[in-house]
Coordinates of C-alpha atoms and ligand atoms in Angstrom, one line a residue:
X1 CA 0.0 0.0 0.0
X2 CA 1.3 3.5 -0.4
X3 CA 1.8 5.4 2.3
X4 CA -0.2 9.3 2.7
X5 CA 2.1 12.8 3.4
X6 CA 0.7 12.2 7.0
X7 CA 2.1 8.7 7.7
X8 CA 5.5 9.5 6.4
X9 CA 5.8 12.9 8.4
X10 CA 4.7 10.1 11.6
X11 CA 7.4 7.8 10.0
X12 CA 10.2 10.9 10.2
X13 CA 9.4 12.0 13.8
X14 CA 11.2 9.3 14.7
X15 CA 14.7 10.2 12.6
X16 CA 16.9 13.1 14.4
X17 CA 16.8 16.0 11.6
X18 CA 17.1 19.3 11.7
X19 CA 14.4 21.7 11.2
X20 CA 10.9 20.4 10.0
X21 CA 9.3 18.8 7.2
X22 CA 7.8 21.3 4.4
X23 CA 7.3 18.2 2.1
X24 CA 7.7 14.6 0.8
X25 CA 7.4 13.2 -2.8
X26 CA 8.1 10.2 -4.6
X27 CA 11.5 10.3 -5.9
X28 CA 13.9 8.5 -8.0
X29 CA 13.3 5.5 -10.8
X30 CA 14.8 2.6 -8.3
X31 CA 12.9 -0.6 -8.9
X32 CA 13.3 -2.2 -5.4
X33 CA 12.8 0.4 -2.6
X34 CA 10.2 3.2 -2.4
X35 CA 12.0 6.0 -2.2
X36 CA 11.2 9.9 -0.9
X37 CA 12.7 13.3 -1.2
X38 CA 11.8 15.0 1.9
X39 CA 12.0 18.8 1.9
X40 CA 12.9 21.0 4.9
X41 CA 11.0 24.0 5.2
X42 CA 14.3 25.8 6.0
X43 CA 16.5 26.7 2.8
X44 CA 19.5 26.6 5.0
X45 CA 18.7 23.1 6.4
X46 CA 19.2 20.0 4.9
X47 CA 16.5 17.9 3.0
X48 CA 16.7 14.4 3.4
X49 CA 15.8 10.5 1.2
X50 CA 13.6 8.5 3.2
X51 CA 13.2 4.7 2.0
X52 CA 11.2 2.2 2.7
X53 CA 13.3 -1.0 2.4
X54 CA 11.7 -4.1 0.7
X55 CA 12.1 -6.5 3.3
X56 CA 10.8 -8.9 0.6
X57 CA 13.7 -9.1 -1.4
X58 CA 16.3 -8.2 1.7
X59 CA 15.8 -10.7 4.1
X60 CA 17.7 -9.4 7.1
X61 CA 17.3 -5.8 7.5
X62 CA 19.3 -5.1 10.5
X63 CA 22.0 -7.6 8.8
X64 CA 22.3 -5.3 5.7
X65 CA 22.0 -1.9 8.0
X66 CA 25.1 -3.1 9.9
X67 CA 26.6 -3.6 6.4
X68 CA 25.7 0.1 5.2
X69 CA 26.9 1.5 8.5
X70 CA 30.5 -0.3 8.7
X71 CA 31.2 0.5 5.1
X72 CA 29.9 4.2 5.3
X73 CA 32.2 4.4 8.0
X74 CA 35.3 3.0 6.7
X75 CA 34.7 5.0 3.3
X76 CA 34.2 8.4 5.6
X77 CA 37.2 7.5 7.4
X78 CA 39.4 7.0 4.6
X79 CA 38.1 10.3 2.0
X80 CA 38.6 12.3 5.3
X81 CA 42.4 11.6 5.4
X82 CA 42.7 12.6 1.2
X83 CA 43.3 16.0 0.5
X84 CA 40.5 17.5 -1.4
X85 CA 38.0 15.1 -1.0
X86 CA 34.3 15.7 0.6
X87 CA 33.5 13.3 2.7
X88 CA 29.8 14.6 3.3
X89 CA 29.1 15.0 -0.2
X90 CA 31.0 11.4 -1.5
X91 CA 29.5 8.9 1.0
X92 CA 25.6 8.8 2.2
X93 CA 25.3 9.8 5.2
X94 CA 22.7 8.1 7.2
X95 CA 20.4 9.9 9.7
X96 CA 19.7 7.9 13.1
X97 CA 16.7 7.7 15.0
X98 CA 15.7 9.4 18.2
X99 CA 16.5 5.5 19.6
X100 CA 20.3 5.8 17.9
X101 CA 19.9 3.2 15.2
X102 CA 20.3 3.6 11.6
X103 CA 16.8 2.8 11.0
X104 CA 12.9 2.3 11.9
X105 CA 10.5 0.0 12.1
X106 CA 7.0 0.6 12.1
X107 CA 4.4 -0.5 13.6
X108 CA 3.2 -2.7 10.8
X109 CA 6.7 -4.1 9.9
X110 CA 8.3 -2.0 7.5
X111 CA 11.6 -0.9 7.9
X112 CA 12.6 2.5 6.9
X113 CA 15.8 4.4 6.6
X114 CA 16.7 8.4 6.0
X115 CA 20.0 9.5 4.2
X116 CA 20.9 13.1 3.7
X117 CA 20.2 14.1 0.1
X118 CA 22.9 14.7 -2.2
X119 CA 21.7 18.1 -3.4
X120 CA 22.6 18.7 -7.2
X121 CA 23.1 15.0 -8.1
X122 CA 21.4 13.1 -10.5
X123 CA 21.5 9.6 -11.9
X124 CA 21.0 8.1 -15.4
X125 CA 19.3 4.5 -15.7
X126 CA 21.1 4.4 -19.0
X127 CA 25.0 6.0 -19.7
X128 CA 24.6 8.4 -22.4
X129 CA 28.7 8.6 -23.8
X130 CA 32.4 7.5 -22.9
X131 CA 32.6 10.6 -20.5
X132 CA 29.8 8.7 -18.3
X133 CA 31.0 5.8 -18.3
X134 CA 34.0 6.3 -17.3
X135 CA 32.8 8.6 -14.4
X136 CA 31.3 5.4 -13.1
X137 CA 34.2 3.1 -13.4
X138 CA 35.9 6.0 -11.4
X139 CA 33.3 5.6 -8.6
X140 CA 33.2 2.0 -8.6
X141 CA 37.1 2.1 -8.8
X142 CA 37.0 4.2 -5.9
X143 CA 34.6 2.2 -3.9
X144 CA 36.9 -0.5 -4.0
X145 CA 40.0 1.0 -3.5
X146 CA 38.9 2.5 -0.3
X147 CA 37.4 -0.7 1.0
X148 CA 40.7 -2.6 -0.1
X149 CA 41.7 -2.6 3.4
X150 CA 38.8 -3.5 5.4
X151 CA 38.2 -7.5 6.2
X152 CA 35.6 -8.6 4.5
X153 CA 34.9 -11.1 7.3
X154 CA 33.5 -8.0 9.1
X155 CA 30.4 -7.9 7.2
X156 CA 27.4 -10.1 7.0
X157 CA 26.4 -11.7 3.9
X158 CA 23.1 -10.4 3.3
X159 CA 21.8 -12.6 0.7
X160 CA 23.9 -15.6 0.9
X161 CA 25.0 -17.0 -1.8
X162 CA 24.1 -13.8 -4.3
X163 CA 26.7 -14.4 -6.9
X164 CA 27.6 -18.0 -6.1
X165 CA 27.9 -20.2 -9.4
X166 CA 27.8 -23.1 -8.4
X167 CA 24.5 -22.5 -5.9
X168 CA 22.6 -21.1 -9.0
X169 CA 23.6 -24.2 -10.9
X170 CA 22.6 -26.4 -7.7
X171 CA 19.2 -24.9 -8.1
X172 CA 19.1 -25.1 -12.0
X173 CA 20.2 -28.8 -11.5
X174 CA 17.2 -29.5 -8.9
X175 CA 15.1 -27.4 -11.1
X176 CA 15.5 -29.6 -14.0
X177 CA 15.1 -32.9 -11.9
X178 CA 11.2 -31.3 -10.9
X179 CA 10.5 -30.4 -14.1
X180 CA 7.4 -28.7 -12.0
X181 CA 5.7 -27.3 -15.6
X182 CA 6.6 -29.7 -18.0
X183 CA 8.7 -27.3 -19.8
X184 CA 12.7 -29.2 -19.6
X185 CA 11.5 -30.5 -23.1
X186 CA 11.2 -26.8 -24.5
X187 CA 14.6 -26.0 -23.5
X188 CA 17.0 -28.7 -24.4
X189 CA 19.5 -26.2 -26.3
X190 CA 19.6 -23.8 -23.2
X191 CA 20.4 -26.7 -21.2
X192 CA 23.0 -27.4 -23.1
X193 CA 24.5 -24.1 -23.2
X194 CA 24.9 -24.2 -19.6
X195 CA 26.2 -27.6 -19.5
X196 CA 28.9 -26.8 -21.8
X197 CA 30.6 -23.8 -19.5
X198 CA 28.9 -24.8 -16.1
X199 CA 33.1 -25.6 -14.8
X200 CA 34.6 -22.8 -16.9
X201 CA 32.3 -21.0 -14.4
X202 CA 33.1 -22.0 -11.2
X203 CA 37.0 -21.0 -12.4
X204 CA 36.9 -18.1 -9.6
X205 CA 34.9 -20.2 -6.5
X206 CA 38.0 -22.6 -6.9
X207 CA 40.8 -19.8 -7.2
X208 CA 38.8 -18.3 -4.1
X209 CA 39.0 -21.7 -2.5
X210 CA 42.7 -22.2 -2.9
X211 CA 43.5 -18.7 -1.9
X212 CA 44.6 -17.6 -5.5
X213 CA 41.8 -15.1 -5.2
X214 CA 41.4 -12.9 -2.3
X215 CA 37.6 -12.3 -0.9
X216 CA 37.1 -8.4 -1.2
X217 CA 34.4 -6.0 -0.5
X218 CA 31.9 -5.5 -3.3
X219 CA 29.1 -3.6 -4.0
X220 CA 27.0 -6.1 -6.4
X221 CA 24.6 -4.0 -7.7
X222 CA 27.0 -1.6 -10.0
X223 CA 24.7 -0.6 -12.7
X224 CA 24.9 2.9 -13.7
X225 CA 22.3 4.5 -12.4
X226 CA 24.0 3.8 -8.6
X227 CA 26.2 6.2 -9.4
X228 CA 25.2 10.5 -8.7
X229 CA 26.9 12.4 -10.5
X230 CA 27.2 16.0 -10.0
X231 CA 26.0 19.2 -12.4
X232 CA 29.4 18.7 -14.0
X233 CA 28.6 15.1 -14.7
X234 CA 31.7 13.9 -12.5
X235 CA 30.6 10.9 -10.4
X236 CA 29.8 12.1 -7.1
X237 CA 28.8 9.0 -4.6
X238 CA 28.2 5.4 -5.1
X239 CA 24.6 4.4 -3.5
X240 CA 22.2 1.7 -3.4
X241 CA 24.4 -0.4 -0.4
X242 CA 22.0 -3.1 0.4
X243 CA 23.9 -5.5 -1.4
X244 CA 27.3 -4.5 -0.5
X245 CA 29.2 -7.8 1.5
X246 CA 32.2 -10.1 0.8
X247 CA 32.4 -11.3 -2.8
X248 CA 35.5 -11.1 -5.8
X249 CA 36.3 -7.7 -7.5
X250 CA 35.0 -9.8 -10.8
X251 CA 32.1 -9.4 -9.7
X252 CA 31.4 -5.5 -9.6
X253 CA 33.6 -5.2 -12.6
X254 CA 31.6 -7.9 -15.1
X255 CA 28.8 -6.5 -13.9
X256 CA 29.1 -3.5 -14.6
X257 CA 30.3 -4.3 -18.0
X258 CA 27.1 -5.8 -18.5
X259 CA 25.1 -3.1 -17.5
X260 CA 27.0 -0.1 -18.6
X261 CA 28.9 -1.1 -21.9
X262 CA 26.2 -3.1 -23.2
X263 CA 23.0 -1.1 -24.5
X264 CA 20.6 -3.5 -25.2
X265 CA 18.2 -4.3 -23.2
X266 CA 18.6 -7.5 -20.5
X267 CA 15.8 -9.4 -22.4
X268 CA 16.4 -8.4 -25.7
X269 CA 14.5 -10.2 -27.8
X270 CA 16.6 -9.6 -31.3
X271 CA 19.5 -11.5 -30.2
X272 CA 21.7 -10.2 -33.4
X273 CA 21.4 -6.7 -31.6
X274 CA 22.9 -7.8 -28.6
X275 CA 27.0 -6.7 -28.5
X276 CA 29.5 -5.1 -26.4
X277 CA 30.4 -1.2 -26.9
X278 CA 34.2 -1.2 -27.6
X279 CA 34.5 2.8 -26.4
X280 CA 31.8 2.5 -23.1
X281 CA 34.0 -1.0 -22.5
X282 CA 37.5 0.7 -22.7
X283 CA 36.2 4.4 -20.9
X284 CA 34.7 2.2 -17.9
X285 CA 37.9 0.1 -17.6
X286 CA 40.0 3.0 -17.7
X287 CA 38.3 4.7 -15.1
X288 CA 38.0 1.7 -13.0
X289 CA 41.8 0.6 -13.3
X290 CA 42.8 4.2 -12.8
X291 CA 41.5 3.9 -9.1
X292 CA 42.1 0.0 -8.4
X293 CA 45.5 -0.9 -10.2
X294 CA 47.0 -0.4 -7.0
X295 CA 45.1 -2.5 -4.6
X296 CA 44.5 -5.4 -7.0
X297 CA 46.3 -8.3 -7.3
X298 CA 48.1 -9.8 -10.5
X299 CA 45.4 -12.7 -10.2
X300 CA 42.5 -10.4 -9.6
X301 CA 43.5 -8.4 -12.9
X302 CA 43.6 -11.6 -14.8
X303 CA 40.1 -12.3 -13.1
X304 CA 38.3 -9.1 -14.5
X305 CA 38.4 -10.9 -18.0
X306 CA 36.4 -14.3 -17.1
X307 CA 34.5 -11.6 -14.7
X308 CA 32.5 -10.8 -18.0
X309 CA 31.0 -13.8 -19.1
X310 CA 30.1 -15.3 -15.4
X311 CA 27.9 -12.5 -14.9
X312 CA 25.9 -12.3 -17.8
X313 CA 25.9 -16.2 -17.7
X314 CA 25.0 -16.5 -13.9
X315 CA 21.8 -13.9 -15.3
X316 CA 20.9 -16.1 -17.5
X317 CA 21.4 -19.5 -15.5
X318 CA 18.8 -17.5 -13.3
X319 CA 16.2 -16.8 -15.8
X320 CA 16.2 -20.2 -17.0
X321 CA 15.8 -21.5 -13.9
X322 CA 13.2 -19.7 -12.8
X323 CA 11.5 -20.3 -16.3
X324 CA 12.1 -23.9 -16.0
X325 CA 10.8 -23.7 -12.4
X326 CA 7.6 -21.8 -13.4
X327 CA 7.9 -18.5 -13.5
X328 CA 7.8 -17.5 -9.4
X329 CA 10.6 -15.3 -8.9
X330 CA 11.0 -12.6 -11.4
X331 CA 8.4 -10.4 -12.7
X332 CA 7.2 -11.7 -16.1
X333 CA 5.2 -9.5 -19.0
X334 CA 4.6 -12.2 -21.6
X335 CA 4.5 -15.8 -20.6
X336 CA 8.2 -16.7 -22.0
X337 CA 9.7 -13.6 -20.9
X338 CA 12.1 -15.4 -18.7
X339 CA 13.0 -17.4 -21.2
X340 CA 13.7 -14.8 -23.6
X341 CA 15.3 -13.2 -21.0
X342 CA 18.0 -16.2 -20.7
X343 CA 18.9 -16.5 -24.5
X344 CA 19.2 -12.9 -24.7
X345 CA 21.8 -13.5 -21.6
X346 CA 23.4 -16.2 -23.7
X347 CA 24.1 -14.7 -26.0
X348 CA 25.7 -11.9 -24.4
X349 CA 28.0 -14.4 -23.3
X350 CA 28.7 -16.3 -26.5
X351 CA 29.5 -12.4 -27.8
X352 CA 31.7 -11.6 -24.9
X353 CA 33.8 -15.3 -25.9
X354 CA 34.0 -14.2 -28.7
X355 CA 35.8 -10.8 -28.1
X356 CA 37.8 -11.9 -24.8
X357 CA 40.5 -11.7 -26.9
X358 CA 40.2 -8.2 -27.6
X359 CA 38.8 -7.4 -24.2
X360 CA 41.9 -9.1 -22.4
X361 CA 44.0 -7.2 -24.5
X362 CA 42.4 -4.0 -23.8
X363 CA 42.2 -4.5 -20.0
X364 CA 46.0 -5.3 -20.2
X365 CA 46.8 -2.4 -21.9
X366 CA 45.3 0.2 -19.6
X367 CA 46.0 -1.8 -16.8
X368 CA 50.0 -1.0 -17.7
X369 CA 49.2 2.6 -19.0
X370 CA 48.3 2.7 -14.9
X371 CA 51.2 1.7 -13.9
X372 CA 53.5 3.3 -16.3
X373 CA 51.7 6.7 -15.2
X374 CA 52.6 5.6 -11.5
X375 CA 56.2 4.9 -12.1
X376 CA 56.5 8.3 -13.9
X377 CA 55.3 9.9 -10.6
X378 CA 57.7 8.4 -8.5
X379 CA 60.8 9.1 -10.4
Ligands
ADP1 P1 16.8 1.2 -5.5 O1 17.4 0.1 -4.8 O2 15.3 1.2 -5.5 O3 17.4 1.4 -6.9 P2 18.4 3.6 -4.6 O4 19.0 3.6 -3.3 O5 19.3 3.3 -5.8 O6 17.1 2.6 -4.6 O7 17.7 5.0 -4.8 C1 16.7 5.3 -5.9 C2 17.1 6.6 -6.5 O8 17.1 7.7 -5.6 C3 18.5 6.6 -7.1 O9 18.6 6.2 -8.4 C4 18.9 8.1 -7.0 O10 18.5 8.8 -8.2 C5 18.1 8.6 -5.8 N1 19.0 8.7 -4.6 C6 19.3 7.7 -3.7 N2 20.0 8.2 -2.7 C7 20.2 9.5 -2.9 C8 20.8 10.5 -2.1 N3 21.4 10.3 -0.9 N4 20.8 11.8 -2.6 C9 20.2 12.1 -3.8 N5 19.5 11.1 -4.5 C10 19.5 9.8 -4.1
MG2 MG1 19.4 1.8 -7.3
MG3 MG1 18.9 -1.4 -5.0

């Protein structure tokens, strides 16, 4: 149900802000939270973002509040000690209740939360040029440079097993063995696909395993429009935290790629449209080695490459699972949608074999630009 001017005014008596409420709106295009600009009726004050969180997809609220208030923290912490930087302005800052915690529930089990608002910020669902993309492989560079050195092991994992390959293909495997809507038969060259790569896949579990690969802090959710920019289109803040916890760099970085540098839609439905842009591909990486080369590992750089097909194929491997299973988790708007879904994911994968070559290269050859530019500065 949506909540009336007068329940969300109840709602923010319980957050500590300054001044009072002139109004609150709807705000935003997320597709998870509902989200609210809240405007003081003091000029000089601050307005505010009140969410509601959906508890239906996060699980564990106060798990994935902890989360947002040790990374907020660490990320204060270290812009703070760079000269130049705006700590206020590059990290949400989260407003605490009257009880000191970093959110509320109500009365009737919703959880809500209030962040200052980034005032002059903006977000795009879809990157427009090179300029923005590589704006938002600066911020997601940033993101995890700064969180290089915090243990991973302090934070929660909020949805377990989020971008785990070999649990999705667990749950493929059991969905296939149900067969719940008769539908296996249907999808016997899907199958196969998956069948075909599902060890290439898990290449990065069993390098995390061994301890080739070390277990960072990622954000998990780095499409573009988690990025503000500011009026001068330079990214401003990384947001949406909820599913920030332990995973590989690979992760953030291929899925990004798959979001940013590809500009077809996730269920394309003309699968010959379906490709990688070369220039949002290279402007991305650049901006995201520019701030990472440092803190990554020799193995982790190597890992950004099979980074880009796991993620569109773990997509995929989701769809057609949930297709297979009968169509209960994702939203659907035609009855095969999840199935069109997964072959346009497939695809994207077959493309992105096709080019890894290329791609490697590429990634290579900013990744030693970096460090060239580096060395220069020290001698
Ligand atoms: P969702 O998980 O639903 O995508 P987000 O946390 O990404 O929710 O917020 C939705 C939108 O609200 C964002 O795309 C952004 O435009 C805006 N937004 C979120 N936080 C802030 C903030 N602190 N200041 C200004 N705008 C914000
Ligand atoms: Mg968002
Ligand atoms: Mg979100």
């Amino acid at each position: 149900s949506t909540p009336v001017t007068e329940d969300l005014k109840e709602i923010l008596s319980h957050f500590l802000i300054e001044g009072s409420v002139a109004s609150v709106k709807a705000y935003g295009s997320g597709h998870i939270h509902d989200t609210y600009y809240v405007q003081n009726q003091s000029l000089t004050l601050p307005d505010y973002l009140l969410q509601r969180i959906n508890h239906h997809v996060f699980r564990n609220v106060p798990q994935l509040m902890d989360n947002i208030e040790l990374v907020t923290a660490h990320l204060r912490k270290k812009l703070a000690a760079m000269p130049g930087r705006e700590p206020d302005k590059e990290v949400l800052t989260l407003i605490p209740t009257r009880q000191h915690r970093s959110y509320f529930e109500d009365p009737a089990g919703n959880f809500w939360r209030l962040y200052l608002l980034l005032q002059g910020t903006r977000s795009y669902d879809l990157v427009e040029n090179t300029q923005q993309a590589y704006e938002g492989g600066k911020a997601f560079g940033l993101f995890q440079a700064l969180l290089a050195d915090m243990d991973a092991h302090l934070l929660h994992e909020s949805i377990p097993d989020f971008h785990n390959v070999e649990h999705r293909l667990k749950q493929f495997e059991a969905a296939l063995v149900k067969d719940r809507v008769g539908r296996v038969k249907a999808v016997q060259p899907e199958i196969a696909f998956v069948k075909q790569r599902a060890y290439e896949m898990t290449a990065l579990l069993r390098l995390g395993r061994e301890g080739k690969l070390p277990l960072r802090i990622t954000h998990n959710d780095t499409k573009f429009n988690n990025v503000l920019l500011d009026r001068q289109d330079k990214a401003q803040c990384v947001i949406d935290l909820d599913t920030v916890m332990p995973g590989f760099v690979a992760y953030d970085y291929g899925d990004a790629i798959r979001t940013t540098a590809v500009t077809s839609p996730e269920d394309e439905e003309n699968l010959d449209r379906i490709d990688i842009d070369l220039g949002l591909f290279r402007s991305f990486t650049q901006g995201f080695l520019e701030e990472t080369h440092a803190s990554l590992t020799d193995a982790e750089i190597a890992s950004l490459s099979p980074g880009l097909t796991l993620l569109p194929f773990i997509m995929g491997l989701r769809f057609l699972t949930d297709y297979i299973d009968g169509d209960h988790y994702y939203k659907i708007h035609a009855p095969d949608h999840n199935l069109q879904r997964a072959r346009a994911q497939f695809r994207l994968v077959e493309v992105l074999e096709e080019k890894s070559g290329l791609l490697q290269s590429i990634i290579q050859e900013i990744y030693q630009a970096c460090q060239h530019t580096d060395t220069q500065k020290i001698s």
